[in-house]
Short mmCIF file of C-alpha atoms in Angstrom, two decimals:
data_model
loop_
_atom_site.label_atom_id
_atom_site.label_comp_id
_atom_site.label_asym_id
_atom_site.label_seq_id
_atom_site.Cartn_x
_atom_site.Cartn_y
_atom_site.Cartn_z
CA MET A 1 -204.27 115.15 -13.08
CA VAL A 2 -202.02 113.36 -15.58
CA HIS A 3 -202.56 109.80 -16.74
CA LEU A 4 -200.15 107.83 -18.91
CA ASP A 5 -201.17 104.42 -20.25
CA VAL A 6 -198.76 101.66 -21.08
CA SER A 7 -198.93 100.87 -24.78
CA GLY A 8 -199.01 102.80 -27.99
CA MET A 9 -198.42 102.95 -31.71
CA VAL A 10 -195.17 102.68 -33.61
CA ARG A 11 -194.97 104.02 -37.17
CA PHE A 12 -192.34 103.04 -39.72
CA CYS A 13 -191.05 104.69 -42.88
CA THR A 14 -192.01 102.96 -46.11
CA GLU A 15 -188.49 103.17 -47.53
CA LYS A 16 -185.18 102.24 -45.94
CA TYR A 17 -183.56 105.05 -43.98
CA ARG A 18 -180.46 106.65 -45.42
CA LYS A 19 -178.33 109.26 -43.73
CA PRO A 20 -179.57 112.66 -44.96
CA LYS A 21 -177.55 114.29 -47.73
CA PRO A 22 -178.43 116.72 -50.54
CA SER A 23 -179.19 113.90 -52.97
CA ASN A 24 -181.92 112.33 -50.78
CA PHE A 25 -183.44 115.35 -49.03
CA ASP A 26 -186.57 115.03 -51.16
CA ASN A 27 -187.16 111.36 -50.29
CA LEU A 28 -189.58 111.99 -47.44
CA TYR A 29 -190.68 108.33 -47.35
CA ALA A 30 -187.29 107.45 -45.84
CA HIS A 31 -187.20 110.24 -43.27
CA LEU A 32 -190.80 110.80 -42.08
CA THR A 33 -193.16 108.24 -40.56
CA ASN A 34 -196.36 110.30 -40.88
CA TYR A 35 -199.29 108.14 -41.97
CA SER A 36 -200.78 110.94 -44.07
CA LEU A 37 -197.61 110.89 -46.16
CA ASN A 38 -196.64 107.21 -46.26
CA LYS A 39 -200.10 105.83 -47.02
CA GLY A 40 -199.57 106.99 -50.61
CA ASN A 41 -196.49 104.81 -51.04
CA LEU A 42 -197.00 101.42 -52.71
CA SER A 43 -194.72 99.90 -50.06
CA TYR A 44 -197.07 100.85 -47.22
CA ILE A 45 -198.30 97.71 -45.43
CA HIS A 46 -201.85 97.91 -44.05
CA SER A 47 -202.60 95.42 -41.29
CA LEU A 48 -205.86 93.50 -41.58
CA SER A 49 -205.31 91.52 -38.38
CA LEU A 50 -203.20 91.58 -35.24
CA MET A 51 -200.96 88.97 -36.83
CA ASP A 52 -200.43 91.22 -39.86
CA GLN A 53 -199.29 94.14 -37.72
CA ILE A 54 -196.13 92.27 -36.78
CA ASN A 55 -194.75 93.31 -40.17
CA GLY A 56 -197.03 96.30 -40.80
CA SER A 57 -196.17 99.95 -41.24
CA LYS A 58 -198.15 100.58 -38.03
CA ARG A 59 -197.56 98.29 -35.06
CA LEU A 60 -198.49 98.07 -31.41
CA LEU A 61 -195.77 99.28 -29.07
CA SER A 62 -195.83 95.96 -27.20
CA THR A 63 -195.07 94.18 -30.48
CA VAL A 64 -192.13 96.44 -31.29
CA PHE A 65 -190.71 96.21 -27.77
CA GLY A 66 -190.65 92.43 -28.19
CA GLN A 67 -188.89 92.80 -31.53
CA MET A 68 -186.39 95.25 -30.04
CA ALA A 69 -185.62 92.91 -27.16
CA LYS A 70 -184.81 90.12 -29.62
CA CYS A 71 -182.34 92.49 -31.28
CA GLY A 72 -180.58 93.05 -27.98
CA LEU A 73 -181.97 96.48 -27.09
CA ARG A 74 -182.67 97.22 -23.41
CA THR A 75 -186.40 97.87 -23.65
CA LYS A 76 -186.85 98.31 -19.90
CA LYS A 77 -184.33 101.17 -19.89
CA LEU A 78 -185.92 102.60 -23.05
CA TRP A 79 -189.37 102.60 -21.41
CA HIS A 80 -187.92 104.24 -18.30
CA ASP A 81 -186.24 106.96 -20.38
CA ILE A 82 -189.44 107.60 -22.34
CA LYS A 83 -191.38 108.17 -19.12
CA ILE A 84 -188.69 110.56 -17.88
CA ILE A 85 -189.06 112.52 -21.13
CA ILE A 86 -192.82 112.74 -20.62
CA VAL A 87 -192.50 113.81 -16.98
CA LYS A 88 -190.03 116.57 -17.84
CA THR A 89 -192.21 117.75 -20.73
CA VAL A 90 -195.26 117.96 -18.48
CA LEU A 91 -193.32 119.92 -15.86
CA ALA A 92 -192.26 122.38 -18.56
CA MET A 93 -195.92 122.82 -19.54
CA LEU A 94 -197.28 123.33 -16.02
CA PRO A 95 -196.72 127.12 -15.78
CA GLU A 96 -198.65 127.79 -18.99
CA LEU A 97 -201.39 125.37 -17.96
CA MET A 98 -201.79 127.07 -14.58
CA ILE A 99 -201.91 130.58 -16.05
CA ASN A 100 -204.25 129.67 -18.90
CA TYR A 101 -206.58 127.80 -16.54
CA GLU A 102 -206.71 130.78 -14.19
CA TYR A 103 -207.40 133.09 -17.13
CA GLU A 104 -210.15 130.94 -18.69
CA PHE A 105 -211.89 129.59 -15.59
CA ASN A 106 -211.17 132.14 -12.87
CA GLY A 107 -213.70 131.61 -10.08
CA THR A 108 -215.60 128.86 -11.91
CA VAL A 109 -216.60 125.84 -9.83
CA GLY A 110 -216.20 122.26 -11.00
CA PRO A 111 -213.97 120.39 -13.45
CA GLN A 112 -213.75 122.43 -16.64
CA CYS A 113 -211.52 120.71 -19.16
CA PHE A 114 -209.38 117.77 -20.14
CA GLN A 115 -207.10 117.08 -23.06
CA ILE A 116 -205.66 114.06 -24.83
CA MET A 117 -202.13 114.66 -26.02
CA GLY A 118 -199.77 112.58 -28.12
CA PHE A 119 -196.01 112.30 -27.70
CA ASP A 120 -193.99 111.51 -30.83
CA ILE A 121 -190.70 109.93 -29.82
CA ILE A 122 -187.99 108.79 -32.19
CA VAL A 123 -185.61 106.01 -31.06
CA ARG A 124 -181.99 106.02 -32.18
CA GLU A 125 -180.14 102.91 -33.24
CA ASP A 126 -178.59 102.55 -29.79
CA GLY A 127 -182.01 102.70 -28.09
CA THR A 128 -181.87 106.34 -27.01
CA PRO A 129 -185.31 108.04 -27.15
CA ILE A 130 -185.62 111.62 -28.40
CA LEU A 131 -188.74 113.76 -28.14
CA LEU A 132 -189.76 114.77 -31.66
CA GLU A 133 -192.97 116.68 -30.99
CA VAL A 134 -196.01 116.92 -28.74
CA ASN A 135 -199.41 116.84 -30.43
CA SER A 136 -202.14 118.82 -28.70
CA ALA A 137 -204.79 117.14 -30.88
CA PRO A 138 -203.57 113.69 -31.99
CA SER A 139 -205.60 111.93 -34.65
CA LEU A 140 -208.36 109.71 -33.25
CA THR A 141 -209.28 108.28 -36.67
CA ILE A 142 -209.56 104.48 -36.73
CA GLU A 143 -209.94 104.05 -40.49
CA HIS A 144 -207.45 103.79 -43.33
CA THR A 145 -207.72 103.85 -47.11
CA PRO A 146 -206.05 100.93 -48.94
CA ALA A 147 -204.96 101.10 -52.57
CA ASN A 148 -208.48 100.32 -53.84
CA GLY A 149 -209.77 103.53 -52.23
CA ALA A 150 -212.34 101.84 -49.96
CA ARG A 151 -212.25 103.12 -46.39
CA MET A 152 -211.90 100.41 -43.77
CA ARG A 153 -211.00 100.13 -40.12
CA SER A 154 -207.38 99.89 -39.04
CA ILE A 155 -206.93 97.11 -36.50
CA VAL A 156 -203.98 98.89 -34.84
CA ASP A 157 -205.80 102.23 -34.53
CA GLU A 158 -208.90 100.44 -33.25
CA MET A 159 -206.95 98.57 -30.58
CA ILE A 160 -205.47 101.82 -29.30
CA LYS A 161 -207.90 104.66 -29.85
CA ILE A 162 -211.29 103.16 -28.97
CA PRO A 163 -210.17 102.18 -25.44
CA LEU A 164 -208.37 105.51 -25.13
CA VAL A 165 -211.47 107.61 -25.78
CA ARG A 166 -213.68 105.32 -23.69
CA ASP A 167 -211.27 105.38 -20.75
CA THR A 168 -210.87 109.15 -21.01
CA LEU A 169 -214.62 109.67 -20.65
CA LEU A 170 -214.75 107.17 -17.78
CA LEU A 171 -211.81 108.90 -16.13
CA VAL A 172 -213.17 112.44 -16.23
CA THR A 173 -216.53 111.24 -14.87
CA GLY A 174 -214.89 109.32 -12.03
CA GLN A 175 -215.86 105.89 -13.31
CA LEU A 176 -212.48 104.45 -14.33
CA GLN A 177 -211.08 102.02 -11.79
CA GLU A 178 -207.35 101.63 -11.35
CA PRO A 179 -205.75 98.42 -12.64
CA SER A 180 -205.03 95.87 -9.93
CA ARG A 181 -201.68 96.42 -8.26
CA ARG A 182 -199.20 93.58 -7.95
CA GLY A 183 -197.28 95.27 -5.16
CA SER A 184 -197.22 98.33 -2.97
CA PRO A 185 -194.52 100.68 -4.23
CA SER A 186 -192.38 102.44 -1.71
CA ALA A 187 -192.12 106.18 -1.48
CA HIS A 188 -188.95 106.01 -3.56
CA GLY A 189 -190.57 103.96 -6.28
CA SER A 190 -188.29 100.94 -5.81
CA SER A 191 -191.08 98.42 -6.38
CA ARG A 192 -192.60 97.89 -9.75
CA SER A 193 -195.80 99.75 -10.38
CA THR A 194 -198.69 99.42 -12.79
CA ASP A 195 -196.91 101.46 -15.42
CA ASP A 196 -193.95 99.10 -15.52
CA LEU A 197 -192.89 97.27 -18.66
CA ASN A 198 -194.40 94.03 -17.36
CA THR A 199 -197.84 95.57 -17.71
CA PHE A 200 -197.57 94.93 -21.44
CA LYS A 201 -197.79 91.22 -20.69
CA SER A 202 -200.55 91.43 -18.07
CA PRO A 203 -204.14 90.40 -18.77
CA ARG A 204 -206.40 93.39 -18.32
CA LYS A 205 -210.09 94.12 -18.35
CA PRO A 206 -211.51 94.81 -21.82
CA HIS A 207 -212.40 98.42 -20.99
CA LEU A 208 -208.86 99.34 -19.97
CA SER A 209 -206.75 101.06 -22.61
CA GLU A 210 -203.66 99.66 -24.25
CA VAL A 211 -202.27 103.08 -25.13
CA ALA A 212 -199.21 105.10 -24.32
CA PHE A 213 -197.68 108.41 -25.19
CA PHE A 214 -201.23 109.72 -24.90
CA LEU A 215 -201.47 112.09 -22.01
CA ILE A 216 -204.77 112.96 -20.39
CA PHE A 217 -204.79 116.35 -18.68
CA THR A 218 -207.63 116.87 -16.25
CA ILE A 219 -207.56 120.13 -14.32
CA LEU A 220 -209.97 119.82 -11.42
CA GLN A 221 -211.96 122.52 -9.65
CA ASN A 222 -209.31 122.82 -6.94
CA HIS A 223 -206.86 123.89 -9.63
CA SER A 224 -204.84 120.82 -8.64
CA MET A 225 -202.49 118.66 -10.65
CA TYR A 226 -202.18 115.05 -9.56
CA LEU A 227 -199.15 113.46 -11.18
CA ALA A 228 -198.97 110.10 -9.43
CA SER A 229 -201.85 108.13 -10.87
CA LEU A 230 -199.56 105.51 -12.39
CA LYS A 231 -196.51 106.31 -10.25
CA ILE A 232 -194.97 108.49 -12.95
CA PHE A 233 -194.46 111.53 -10.72
CA PRO A 234 -193.68 112.36 -7.97
CA ASN A 235 -193.47 108.92 -6.33
CA ARG A 236 -191.66 107.01 -9.04
CA TYR A 237 -189.53 109.71 -10.65
CA GLY A 238 -189.55 112.39 -7.99
CA GLN A 239 -185.84 112.21 -7.29
CA GLU A 240 -184.99 112.52 -10.98
CA ALA A 241 -187.32 115.31 -12.08
CA LYS A 242 -188.84 117.05 -9.08
CA HIS A 243 -186.09 119.69 -9.03
CA LEU A 244 -187.56 121.03 -12.29
CA LEU A 245 -190.84 121.89 -10.60
CA PHE A 246 -189.40 125.04 -8.99
CA VAL A 247 -190.58 127.22 -11.90
CA ASP A 248 -194.11 127.06 -10.50
CA ARG A 249 -192.93 129.42 -7.73
CA ALA A 250 -192.41 132.06 -10.41
CA VAL A 251 -196.01 131.42 -11.53
CA TYR A 252 -197.33 132.25 -8.05
CA ILE A 253 -195.47 135.57 -8.06
CA PHE A 254 -196.67 136.26 -11.61
CA ILE A 255 -200.28 135.62 -10.53
CA GLN A 256 -199.88 138.01 -7.59
CA PHE A 257 -199.26 140.94 -9.92
CA ALA A 258 -200.85 140.07 -13.29
CA ASN A 259 -204.57 140.73 -13.68
CA LEU A 260 -205.56 137.36 -15.12
CA ARG A 261 -209.20 138.37 -15.30
CA LEU A 262 -208.26 140.70 -18.16
CA SER A 263 -205.03 139.41 -19.69
CA LYS A 264 -202.53 136.56 -19.53
CA ASN A 265 -199.71 139.12 -19.67
CA ILE A 266 -198.30 141.28 -16.90
CA SER A 267 -198.40 145.03 -17.56
CA THR A 268 -195.54 147.50 -17.07
CA SER A 269 -197.27 149.10 -14.08
CA SER A 270 -197.62 145.66 -12.47
CA LEU A 271 -193.93 145.01 -13.09
CA ARG A 272 -193.12 148.22 -11.23
CA ARG A 273 -195.21 147.03 -8.28
CA PHE A 274 -193.45 143.66 -8.39
CA VAL A 275 -190.00 145.30 -8.29
CA ARG A 276 -191.07 147.67 -5.50
CA ASP A 277 -192.85 145.11 -3.31
CA CYS A 278 -189.99 142.61 -3.60
CA GLY A 279 -187.36 145.22 -2.73
CA LEU A 280 -185.57 145.06 -6.09
CA GLU A 281 -185.68 148.75 -7.07
CA LYS A 282 -182.01 149.35 -6.25
CA TYR A 283 -180.98 146.96 -9.01
CA PHE A 284 -182.47 149.16 -11.76
CA GLU A 285 -181.50 152.57 -13.07
CA PRO A 286 -184.38 155.06 -13.59
CA GLY A 287 -186.34 154.04 -16.69
CA GLU A 288 -184.31 150.86 -17.15
CA LEU A 289 -187.13 148.51 -16.15
CA GLU A 290 -189.45 149.98 -18.78
CA LYS A 291 -186.81 149.72 -21.53
CA LEU A 292 -185.85 146.19 -20.54
CA SER A 293 -189.50 145.17 -20.42
CA ALA A 294 -190.09 146.65 -23.89
CA ASP A 295 -187.14 144.73 -25.35
CA ILE A 296 -188.34 141.45 -23.86
CA SER A 297 -191.92 142.13 -24.97
CA HIS A 298 -190.76 142.78 -28.54
CA HIS A 299 -188.92 139.45 -28.53
CA TYR A 300 -191.96 137.46 -27.36
CA THR A 301 -194.91 139.38 -28.82
CA GLY A 302 -193.46 141.53 -31.60
CA ASP A 303 -194.79 144.64 -29.84
CA SER A 304 -191.99 147.21 -29.67
CA ASN A 305 -194.17 149.63 -27.67
CA ASN A 306 -194.82 147.10 -24.90
CA ASN A 307 -198.57 147.73 -25.02
CA LYS A 308 -199.34 144.04 -24.54
CA GLY A 309 -197.19 143.49 -21.46
CA LEU A 310 -195.01 140.47 -20.79
CA PRO A 311 -196.21 136.87 -21.13
CA PHE A 312 -195.06 134.47 -18.45
CA HIS A 313 -191.95 133.38 -20.35
CA GLY A 314 -190.99 137.03 -20.77
CA PHE A 315 -191.47 137.52 -17.03
CA LEU A 316 -189.28 134.48 -16.41
CA GLU A 317 -186.57 135.99 -18.61
CA LEU A 318 -186.77 139.20 -16.58
CA LEU A 319 -186.34 137.14 -13.40
CA SER A 320 -183.25 135.47 -14.85
CA ILE A 321 -181.73 138.90 -15.62
CA ILE A 322 -182.45 140.09 -12.07
CA SER A 323 -181.00 136.91 -10.55
CA LYS A 324 -177.72 137.46 -12.42
CA ARG A 325 -177.53 140.97 -10.98
CA LEU A 326 -178.21 139.77 -7.45
CA TYR A 327 -175.93 136.73 -7.62
CA PRO A 328 -173.23 137.43 -10.24
CA GLU A 329 -170.96 134.81 -8.67
CA GLU A 330 -173.57 132.05 -9.08
CA SER A 331 -172.72 129.90 -12.11
CA SER A 332 -176.02 127.98 -12.06
CA LEU A 333 -178.99 129.93 -13.42
CA GLN A 334 -181.36 127.52 -11.69
CA ILE A 335 -179.83 128.11 -8.27
CA GLY A 336 -179.74 131.86 -8.86
CA LEU A 337 -183.44 131.85 -9.76
CA GLN A 338 -184.30 129.80 -6.70
CA LYS A 339 -182.45 132.28 -4.48
CA LEU A 340 -184.28 135.19 -6.12
CA LEU A 341 -187.65 133.47 -5.69
CA ASN A 342 -186.86 132.97 -1.99
CA VAL A 343 -186.14 136.70 -1.66
CA CYS A 344 -189.39 137.61 -3.45
CA ALA A 345 -191.51 135.19 -1.42
CA SER A 346 -190.05 136.46 1.85
CA ALA A 347 -190.66 140.10 0.89
CA LEU A 348 -194.26 139.39 -0.14
CA ARG A 349 -194.98 137.51 3.09
CA ASN A 350 -193.68 140.53 5.01
CA ARG A 351 -196.20 142.63 3.08
CA GLY A 352 -199.05 140.37 4.18
CA VAL A 353 -199.35 137.90 1.31
CA ARG A 354 -200.38 134.51 2.66
CA SER A 355 -197.76 131.76 2.35
CA GLN A 356 -200.39 129.48 0.83
CA ARG A 357 -200.59 131.75 -2.20
CA LEU A 358 -196.84 131.52 -2.83
CA ARG A 359 -196.26 127.77 -2.91
CA ARG A 360 -197.71 124.45 -3.96
CA GLU A 361 -198.89 121.93 -1.41
CA GLU A 362 -198.11 118.24 -1.38
CA VAL A 363 -200.55 115.96 0.41
CA ASP A 364 -199.99 112.28 1.11
CA THR A 365 -202.97 110.08 0.30
CA LYS A 366 -204.45 107.69 2.84
CA SER A 367 -202.75 104.73 1.18
CA GLY A 368 -199.36 106.41 1.55
CA SER A 369 -198.30 105.14 -1.89
CA SER A 370 -199.14 108.30 -3.80
CA LYS A 371 -199.16 112.04 -3.33
CA LYS A 372 -201.38 114.85 -4.55
CA ILE A 373 -199.81 118.10 -5.63
CA TYR A 374 -202.01 121.17 -5.34
CA MET A 375 -200.46 123.71 -7.68
CA LEU A 376 -202.75 126.48 -6.40
CA PRO A 377 -203.44 125.41 -2.80
CA SER A 378 -205.32 128.59 -1.92
CA HIS A 379 -208.21 127.16 -3.95
CA ALA A 380 -208.02 123.66 -2.48
CA ARG A 381 -210.63 122.31 -0.07
CA HIS A 382 -209.05 119.88 2.35
CA LYS A 383 -212.07 119.27 4.57
CA GLY A 384 -213.63 117.09 1.91
CA ARG A 385 -213.99 116.81 -1.77
CA SER A 386 -216.43 119.05 -3.53
CA LYS A 387 -219.48 117.32 -4.91
CA SER A 388 -218.34 118.32 -8.36
CA CYS A 389 -215.31 116.06 -7.92
CA GLU A 390 -217.30 113.04 -6.75
CA PRO A 391 -217.77 110.15 -9.18
CA ILE A 392 -221.02 110.38 -11.10
CA SER A 393 -223.45 107.75 -9.82
CA PRO A 394 -225.27 105.72 -12.47
CA VAL A 395 -228.82 106.98 -12.97
CA LYS A 396 -231.55 104.49 -13.71
CA ILE A 397 -233.53 105.51 -16.77
CA ASN A 398 -237.14 104.39 -16.95
CA ILE A 399 -238.20 102.93 -20.28
CA GLU A 400 -241.92 102.65 -20.91
CA ARG A 401 -243.62 100.91 -23.81
CA LYS A 402 -246.48 102.86 -25.32
CA ALA A 403 -248.53 102.17 -28.39
CA ASP A 404 -248.04 104.46 -31.36
CA GLY A 405 -250.65 105.36 -34.00
CA ASN A 406 -250.36 101.88 -35.52
CA ASN A 407 -250.72 100.12 -32.16
CA ASN A 408 -247.04 99.12 -32.21
CA ASN A 409 -245.21 99.11 -28.93
CA VAL A 410 -242.55 101.83 -29.00
CA LYS A 411 -239.90 102.48 -26.37
CA HIS A 412 -240.13 105.91 -24.76
CA VAL A 413 -237.25 106.99 -22.58
CA SER A 414 -238.17 108.95 -19.47
CA LEU A 415 -235.18 111.05 -18.42
CA PRO A 416 -234.62 111.83 -14.73
CA SER A 417 -236.04 115.14 -13.63
CA ILE A 418 -233.71 118.01 -12.74
CA SER A 419 -234.31 119.44 -9.31
CA ARG A 420 -233.77 123.17 -8.86
CA LYS A 421 -232.23 124.35 -5.62
#
């Protein structure tokens, strides 16, 4: 499950940007926006109020979008392009997420983990967004240290991060309600949805976040990924990015042969079984697979003896080599890989592997405005949600007043008892 909120933080350099050249390489204040660096510059502007942040070194994204619009930039297109960047980045991460989740939580029931991630995006002068980095553990600090050295709260950080953490906890416990919808988007995403730019101007409940570029990953017990919570994917941007999701088919084949209970890599013996079961032996000379595997392993793991096996990206590189041998006339690597994956899936089905273990499953919700994507459908339960996925009902806690040794009434909390089944 992926959630993207609709506001965020914008950081500015403390010195005017100059085109990089040898004479100014050392002037990091003009080239990096990191708070940890710029807070030491006397030009750094700390905001003491929301009015101050209009000219501060940290500003709310909604503020900066308004300032950009006044300068003639197309903020609606910029916001659209930013969301496309995030969708494509998430799709690139899915294979590793699936494999790591299988490795860490194989056979475990119930939601196991979630993660808050930060996307750093730099915007060029013409309004083109570029992904700078993805932070797996973005700072959740809400304090700053002015020149006098006294720690105090940052109004911008507080406006963003407190609702973010609160909403994350509400979300993973099933308590966060969706914002009210102003329209019912079509399957092609032609109508505006709750993640549209207009949401910046909408009044919202106090407990709802005003954050963006923070991604909340929740991998549920069904090993499912649900990417349509705010119409980011597949409903809103399915036509633009869904073609990139085909790599998950390589993950299913990888999982068929790798022993994820022991390792996240696929061994040489498992690679031999993969080549044999998929009918690819004729494309290798004797001993060539082992040598090729060792070369790829050395590139990804530094192990020249191939004792560690191939990680998924090494396996994907092996697939690309095989696809070029099968389809030398195919100029598109993507199409060649898709053809090879079709061949492998067909061969495995003929050997008795269930189709459900070789593909994802897309399920329309009752409302028809969103779609769930089960990345590992063999683990999904379609007859009803597991109790572990149900929202947590509020539990009434009994508070009794009892007299202490000084005859003062003291509150004693009586926690609900735990029933053993």
